[in-house]
Amino acid sequence: LVVLHDISQLLNTSLTREQLVTCVALIESGVNPEALAAIIKDLRQSAETTRQESTTPARISRSEINDV
């Protein structure tokens, strides 16, 4: 696992040791590695989108301001 984590760090996967252990266990139990990688990428993109949406201020139209 140490070598796998070192390789993971060299490839900038940003996976923790715990996450790597989980991925290895899933792959050993028969999960398709390519499908697992695709899911991880999708989850990261969704998380980034959510972060961006939560930090972007809401835009208020002039009509909404005039209604106040």
XYZ file of C-alpha atoms in Angstrom:
68
model
C 0.000 0.000 0.000
C 2.904 2.372 0.685
C 4.223 1.949 -2.857
C 0.729 2.346 -4.292
C 0.252 5.564 -2.313
C 3.649 6.843 -3.514
C 2.643 6.170 -7.127
C -0.703 7.839 -6.474
C 1.096 10.927 -5.162
C 3.422 11.013 -8.190
C 0.372 10.917 -10.466
C -1.340 13.678 -8.442
C -4.488 11.644 -7.855
C -5.186 13.407 -4.535
C -6.400 10.114 -3.089
C -5.730 9.452 0.588
C -4.435 6.102 1.806
C -7.923 5.290 3.080
C -9.432 6.087 -0.318
C -6.813 3.933 -2.039
C -7.587 1.036 0.307
C -11.265 1.376 -0.574
C -10.519 1.508 -4.311
C -8.271 -1.551 -4.130
C -10.920 -3.461 -2.166
C -13.581 -2.555 -4.725
C -11.371 -3.610 -7.633
C -10.437 -6.868 -5.901
C -14.140 -7.579 -5.391
C -14.767 -7.254 -9.120
C -15.535 -3.579 -9.755
C -14.359 -2.406 -13.174
C -11.333 -0.109 -12.556
C -12.217 2.161 -15.475
C -15.775 2.559 -14.216
C -14.468 3.317 -10.723
C -12.103 5.964 -12.109
C -14.966 7.526 -14.076
C -17.144 7.673 -10.960
C -14.351 9.296 -8.943
C -13.835 11.911 -11.667
C -17.579 12.582 -11.833
C -17.850 12.958 -8.057
C -14.931 15.389 -8.018
C -16.478 17.466 -10.801
C -19.816 17.531 -8.975
C -18.110 18.585 -5.751
C -16.220 21.365 -7.540
C -19.409 22.615 -9.184
C -21.157 22.637 -5.814
C -18.256 24.536 -4.230
C -18.311 27.125 -6.995
C -22.071 27.571 -6.738
C -21.913 28.009 -2.974
C -19.179 30.662 -3.170
C -20.597 32.613 -6.124
C -22.835 35.465 -4.995
C -26.373 35.340 -6.294
C -27.232 37.880 -8.964
C -30.243 40.058 -8.328
C -32.046 41.677 -11.216
C -33.016 45.356 -11.220
C -36.702 44.424 -11.052
C -36.076 42.430 -7.881
C -34.287 45.414 -6.344
C -37.112 47.765 -7.325
C -39.660 45.422 -5.749
C -37.992 45.804 -2.340
